[in-house]
Amino acid sequence: MPVGEGMLTRRSVMGMIAIVPLALTGRAQAMPCGDPATLSAAQKSMRKSLGFKSPAPDPAKHCATCAFFTGKGVDCGPCALLSGGIVPANGVCDSWAKKG
Ligand code: SF4
């Protein structure tokens, strides 16, 4: 049976199956920084107790320049003070310490 335009081939279906998990993974990683409403109650409480703000009012003091931020060249990354919780690079809290 000839394969015409608009028909799905086994190869095209396999390609789609390979792409879907990558798209979902990217979405899952983007969620903690993109939507604070998705944080757990413990994460919200910790951020509140540390006076976390996003974006930071002082452009020189933000998570990306903090010693506790372990993300590398990304918009979001783990904060060691928040037990590895993900924070946006442009946020800041009262415990900001200059990266050495
Ligand atoms: S300690 Fe505060 S300023 Fe530093 S990375 Fe964590 S949340 Fe950001």
Coordinates of N, CA, C and O and ligand atoms in Angstrom, one line a residue:
M1 N 0.8 -1.2 0.0 CA 0.0 0.0 0.0 C 0.9 1.2 0.0 O 1.8 1.4 0.8
P2 N 0.7 2.2 -1.0 CA 1.6 3.4 -1.0 C 1.3 4.3 0.1 O 0.1 4.4 0.6
V3 N 2.3 5.0 0.5 CA 2.2 6.0 1.6 C 1.9 7.4 0.9 O 2.8 7.9 0.2
G4 N 0.8 8.0 1.2 CA 0.5 9.3 0.6 C 0.7 10.4 1.5 O 1.1 10.2 2.7
E5 N 0.6 11.6 1.0 CA 0.7 12.8 1.9 C -0.3 12.8 3.0 O -1.5 12.5 2.7
G6 N 0.1 13.2 4.2 CA -0.9 13.3 5.3 C -1.0 12.0 6.0 O -1.7 12.0 7.0
M7 N -0.5 10.9 5.5 CA -0.6 9.7 6.2 C 0.5 9.5 7.2 O 1.6 10.0 7.0
L8 N 0.2 8.9 8.3 CA 1.2 8.6 9.3 C 2.0 7.4 9.0 O 1.5 6.4 8.6
T9 N 3.3 7.5 9.1 CA 4.2 6.3 8.9 C 4.7 5.9 10.2 O 4.6 6.6 11.2
R10 N 5.2 4.7 10.3 CA 5.7 4.2 11.6 C 6.8 5.1 12.0 O 6.9 5.4 13.2
R11 N 7.7 5.6 11.1 CA 8.8 6.5 11.5 C 8.3 7.8 12.1 O 8.8 8.3 13.1
S12 N 7.2 8.4 11.5 CA 6.7 9.7 12.0 C 6.1 9.5 13.4 O 6.2 10.3 14.3
V13 N 5.4 8.4 13.6 CA 4.8 8.1 14.9 C 5.9 7.9 15.9 O 5.8 8.4 17.0
M14 N 6.9 7.2 15.6 CA 8.0 6.9 16.5 C 8.7 8.3 16.9 O 9.1 8.5 18.0
G15 N 8.8 9.2 15.9 CA 9.4 10.5 16.2 C 8.6 11.3 17.1 O 9.1 11.9 18.0
M16 N 7.3 11.2 17.0 CA 6.4 12.0 17.9 C 6.5 11.4 19.3 O 6.5 12.1 20.3
I17 N 6.5 10.1 19.4 CA 6.6 9.4 20.7 C 7.9 9.8 21.4 O 7.9 10.1 22.6
A18 N 9.0 10.0 20.7 CA 10.3 10.4 21.3 C 10.2 11.9 21.7 O 10.9 12.2 22.7
I19 N 9.5 12.7 21.0 CA 9.5 14.2 21.3 C 8.6 14.5 22.5 O 8.9 15.3 23.3
V20 N 7.5 13.8 22.7 CA 6.5 14.2 23.8 C 7.1 14.2 25.2 O 7.0 15.1 25.9
P21 N 7.9 13.1 25.6 CA 8.5 13.2 26.9 C 9.5 14.3 27.1 O 9.5 14.9 28.2
L22 N 10.2 14.7 26.1 CA 11.1 15.9 26.2 C 10.3 17.2 26.4 O 10.7 18.0 27.2
A23 N 9.2 17.3 25.7 CA 8.4 18.5 25.9 C 7.8 18.5 27.3 O 7.8 19.6 28.0
L24 N 7.3 17.4 27.8 CA 6.8 17.4 29.2 C 7.8 17.6 30.2 O 7.6 18.3 31.2
T25 N 9.1 17.1 30.0 CA 10.2 17.3 30.9 C 10.5 18.8 31.0 O 10.6 19.4 32.1
G26 N 10.6 19.5 29.9 CA 10.8 20.9 29.9 C 9.8 21.7 30.6 O 10.0 22.6 31.3
R27 N 8.5 21.3 30.4 CA 7.4 22.0 31.1 C 7.5 21.8 32.6 O 7.3 22.7 33.3
A28 N 7.8 20.5 33.0 CA 7.9 20.2 34.4 C 9.0 21.0 35.1 O 8.8 21.5 36.2
Q29 N 10.1 21.3 34.4 CA 11.2 22.0 35.0 C 10.9 23.5 35.1 O 11.4 24.2 35.9
A30 N 10.1 24.0 34.1 CA 9.8 25.4 34.1 C 8.7 25.8 35.1 O 8.7 26.9 35.5
M31 N 7.9 24.9 35.6 CA 6.8 25.2 36.4 C 7.2 25.8 37.8 O 6.6 26.8 38.2
P32 N 8.2 25.3 38.5 CA 8.5 25.9 39.8 C 8.8 27.4 39.8 O 8.4 28.1 40.7
C33 N 9.5 27.9 38.8 CA 9.8 29.3 38.7 C 8.7 30.0 38.0 O 8.5 31.2 38.3
G34 N 8.0 29.4 37.1 CA 7.0 30.1 36.3 C 5.7 30.4 37.1 O 5.0 31.3 36.9
D35 N 5.4 29.5 38.0 CA 4.1 29.6 38.7 C 4.3 29.3 40.2 O 4.3 28.2 40.7
P36 N 4.5 30.4 41.1 CA 4.6 30.2 42.5 C 3.5 29.4 43.2 O 3.6 28.9 44.2
A37 N 2.3 29.4 42.5 CA 1.1 28.7 43.1 C 1.4 27.2 43.1 O 0.7 26.5 43.9
T38 N 2.3 26.7 42.4 CA 2.6 25.3 42.4 C 3.5 24.8 43.5 O 3.8 23.7 43.7
L39 N 4.0 25.8 44.3 CA 5.0 25.5 45.4 C 4.2 24.8 46.5 O 3.0 25.0 46.7
S40 N 4.9 23.9 47.2 CA 4.3 23.2 48.4 C 4.1 24.3 49.5 O 4.7 25.3 49.5
A41 N 3.3 23.9 50.5 CA 3.0 24.8 51.6 C 4.4 25.1 52.4 O 4.6 26.2 52.8
A42 N 5.2 24.1 52.5 CA 6.5 24.2 53.2 C 7.4 25.2 52.4 O 8.1 26.0 53.0
Q43 N 7.4 25.1 51.1 CA 8.2 26.0 50.2 C 7.7 27.4 50.3 O 8.6 28.3 50.4
K44 N 6.4 27.6 50.3 CA 5.9 28.9 50.4 C 6.2 29.5 51.8 O 6.6 30.7 51.9
S45 N 6.1 28.7 52.9 CA 6.4 29.2 54.2 C 7.9 29.6 54.3 O 8.2 30.6 54.9
M46 N 8.8 28.8 53.7 CA 10.2 29.1 53.8 C 10.5 30.3 53.1 O 11.3 31.2 53.6
R47 N 9.9 30.5 51.9 CA 10.2 31.7 51.1 C 9.7 33.0 51.9 O 10.3 34.0 51.9
K48 N 8.5 32.8 52.5 CA 7.9 33.9 53.3 C 8.8 34.3 54.5 O 9.1 35.5 54.7
S49 N 9.3 33.3 55.2 CA 10.1 33.5 56.4 C 11.5 34.2 56.0 O 12.1 34.9 56.8
L50 N 11.9 33.9 54.8 CA 13.2 34.5 54.3 C 13.0 35.9 53.6 O 13.9 36.5 53.0
G51 N 11.7 36.3 53.5 CA 11.4 37.6 52.8 C 11.7 37.5 51.3 O 12.1 38.5 50.7
F52 N 11.4 36.4 50.7 CA 11.7 36.2 49.3 C 10.8 37.1 48.4 O 9.6 37.2 48.6
K53 N 11.5 37.7 47.4 CA 10.8 38.6 46.4 C 11.3 38.3 45.0 O 12.4 37.9 44.8
S54 N 10.4 38.4 44.1 CA 10.8 38.2 42.7 C 9.9 39.1 41.8 O 8.6 39.0 41.9
P55 N 10.5 40.0 41.1 CA 11.9 40.2 40.9 C 12.5 41.0 42.1 O 11.8 41.7 42.9
A56 N 13.9 40.9 42.2 CA 14.6 41.6 43.2 C 14.6 43.1 43.0 O 14.7 43.6 41.9
P57 N 14.4 43.9 44.1 CA 14.3 45.4 43.9 C 15.7 46.0 43.5 O 15.8 47.0 42.8
D58 N 16.8 45.3 44.0 CA 18.1 45.8 43.7 C 18.7 44.9 42.6 O 18.9 43.7 42.8
P59 N 18.9 45.4 41.4 CA 19.4 44.6 40.3 C 20.8 44.0 40.5 O 21.2 43.0 39.9
A60 N 21.6 44.5 41.5 CA 22.9 43.9 41.8 C 22.8 42.7 42.7 O 23.7 41.9 42.8
K61 N 21.7 42.7 43.5 CA 21.5 41.6 44.5 C 20.3 40.7 44.0 O 19.1 41.1 44.2
H62 N 20.6 39.6 43.5 CA 19.5 38.6 43.1 C 20.1 37.2 43.2 O 21.3 37.1 43.4
C63 N 19.2 36.3 43.1 CA 19.7 34.9 43.3 C 20.8 34.4 42.5 O 21.7 33.7 43.0
A64 N 20.9 34.9 41.2 CA 22.0 34.4 40.4 C 23.4 34.9 40.9 O 24.4 34.3 40.5
T65 N 23.4 36.0 41.7 CA 24.7 36.5 42.2 C 24.9 36.1 43.7 O 25.8 36.6 44.3
C66 N 24.0 35.2 44.2 CA 24.1 34.8 45.6 C 24.9 33.5 45.7 O 24.9 32.6 44.9
A67 N 25.6 33.4 46.8 CA 26.5 32.2 47.1 C 25.7 31.0 47.3 O 26.2 29.9 47.1
F68 N 24.4 31.1 47.7 CA 23.6 29.9 47.9 C 22.9 29.4 46.6 O 22.3 28.3 46.6
F69 N 23.0 30.1 45.5 CA 22.4 29.7 44.2 C 23.4 28.8 43.5 O 24.5 29.2 43.2
T70 N 22.9 27.6 43.1 CA 23.8 26.7 42.5 C 23.5 26.5 41.0 O 24.1 25.6 40.4
G71 N 22.5 27.2 40.5 CA 22.2 27.1 39.1 C 23.3 27.7 38.2 O 24.0 28.6 38.7
K72 N 23.5 27.2 37.0 CA 24.6 27.7 36.2 C 24.0 28.2 34.8 O 23.5 27.5 34.0
G73 N 24.0 29.6 34.7 CA 23.6 30.1 33.4 C 22.1 29.8 33.0 O 21.8 29.6 31.9
V74 N 21.2 29.8 34.0 CA 19.9 29.4 33.8 C 18.9 30.5 34.4 O 19.4 31.3 35.3
D75 N 17.7 30.5 34.0 CA 16.7 31.4 34.6 C 16.2 30.9 36.0 O 15.8 31.7 36.8
C76 N 16.3 29.6 36.3 CA 15.9 29.0 37.5 C 17.0 28.1 38.0 O 17.8 27.6 37.2
G77 N 17.1 28.0 39.3 CA 18.1 27.1 39.8 C 17.9 26.8 41.3 O 17.1 27.4 42.0
P78 N 18.6 25.8 41.8 CA 18.5 25.4 43.2 C 19.1 26.4 44.1 O 20.2 26.9 43.8
C79 N 18.5 26.5 45.3 CA 19.1 27.4 46.4 C 19.4 26.5 47.5 O 18.5 25.8 48.0
A80 N 20.7 26.5 47.9 CA 21.1 25.6 49.0 C 20.4 25.9 50.3 O 20.2 25.1 51.1
L81 N 20.1 27.2 50.5 CA 19.5 27.6 51.8 C 18.0 27.1 51.8 O 17.5 26.8 52.9
L82 N 17.4 27.0 50.7 CA 16.0 26.5 50.6 C 16.0 24.9 50.4 O 15.2 24.4 49.7
S83 N 17.1 24.3 50.9 CA 17.2 22.8 50.8 C 17.1 22.4 49.3 O 16.5 21.3 49.0
G84 N 17.7 23.1 48.4 CA 17.7 22.7 47.0 C 16.4 23.2 46.3 O 16.3 22.8 45.1
G85 N 15.6 23.9 46.9 CA 14.4 24.4 46.3 C 14.7 25.3 45.1 O 15.7 26.0 45.1
I86 N 13.9 25.2 44.1 CA 14.2 26.0 42.8 C 13.7 27.4 43.0 O 12.5 27.6 43.5
V87 N 14.5 28.3 42.6 CA 14.2 29.8 42.7 C 14.5 30.4 41.4 O 15.4 30.0 40.6
P88 N 13.8 31.5 41.0 CA 14.1 32.2 39.8 C 15.4 33.0 40.0 O 15.6 33.6 41.1
A89 N 16.2 33.1 39.0 CA 17.5 33.8 39.1 C 17.3 35.2 39.4 O 18.2 35.9 40.0
N90 N 16.2 35.8 39.1 CA 16.0 37.3 39.4 C 15.3 37.5 40.7 O 15.0 38.7 41.0
G91 N 15.1 36.5 41.6 CA 14.6 36.7 42.9 C 15.6 37.1 43.9 O 16.8 37.2 43.6
V92 N 15.2 37.3 45.1 CA 16.2 37.6 46.2 C 15.5 37.4 47.5 O 14.2 37.4 47.6
C93 N 16.2 37.1 48.6 CA 15.7 37.0 49.9 C 16.6 37.7 50.9 O 17.7 38.2 50.5
D94 N 16.2 37.8 52.2 CA 16.9 38.5 53.2 C 18.3 37.9 53.5 O 19.2 38.5 54.1
S95 N 18.5 36.6 53.1 CA 19.8 35.9 53.4 C 20.7 36.0 52.2 O 21.7 35.3 52.2
W96 N 20.5 36.9 51.2 CA 21.4 37.0 50.1 C 22.8 37.2 50.6 O 23.1 38.0 51.5
A97 N 23.8 36.5 50.0 CA 25.2 36.6 50.3 C 26.0 36.6 49.0 O 25.7 35.7 48.2
K98 N 26.8 37.6 48.8 CA 27.6 37.7 47.5 C 28.4 36.4 47.2 O 29.1 35.9 48.1
K99 N 28.2 36.0 46.0 CA 28.9 34.8 45.5 C 30.4 35.1 45.4 O 30.8 36.2 44.9
G100 N 31.2 34.3 46.0 CA 32.6 34.6 46.1 C 33.5 34.2 45.0 O 33.4 34.2 43.9
Ligands
SF4_1 S1 19.6 32.5 49.7 FE1 18.0 33.9 49.0 S2 19.0 35.3 47.5 FE2 20.3 33.5 47.8 S3 19.7 32.0 46.2 FE3 18.5 31.5 48.0 S4 16.6 32.6 47.8 FE4 18.0 33.6 46.4

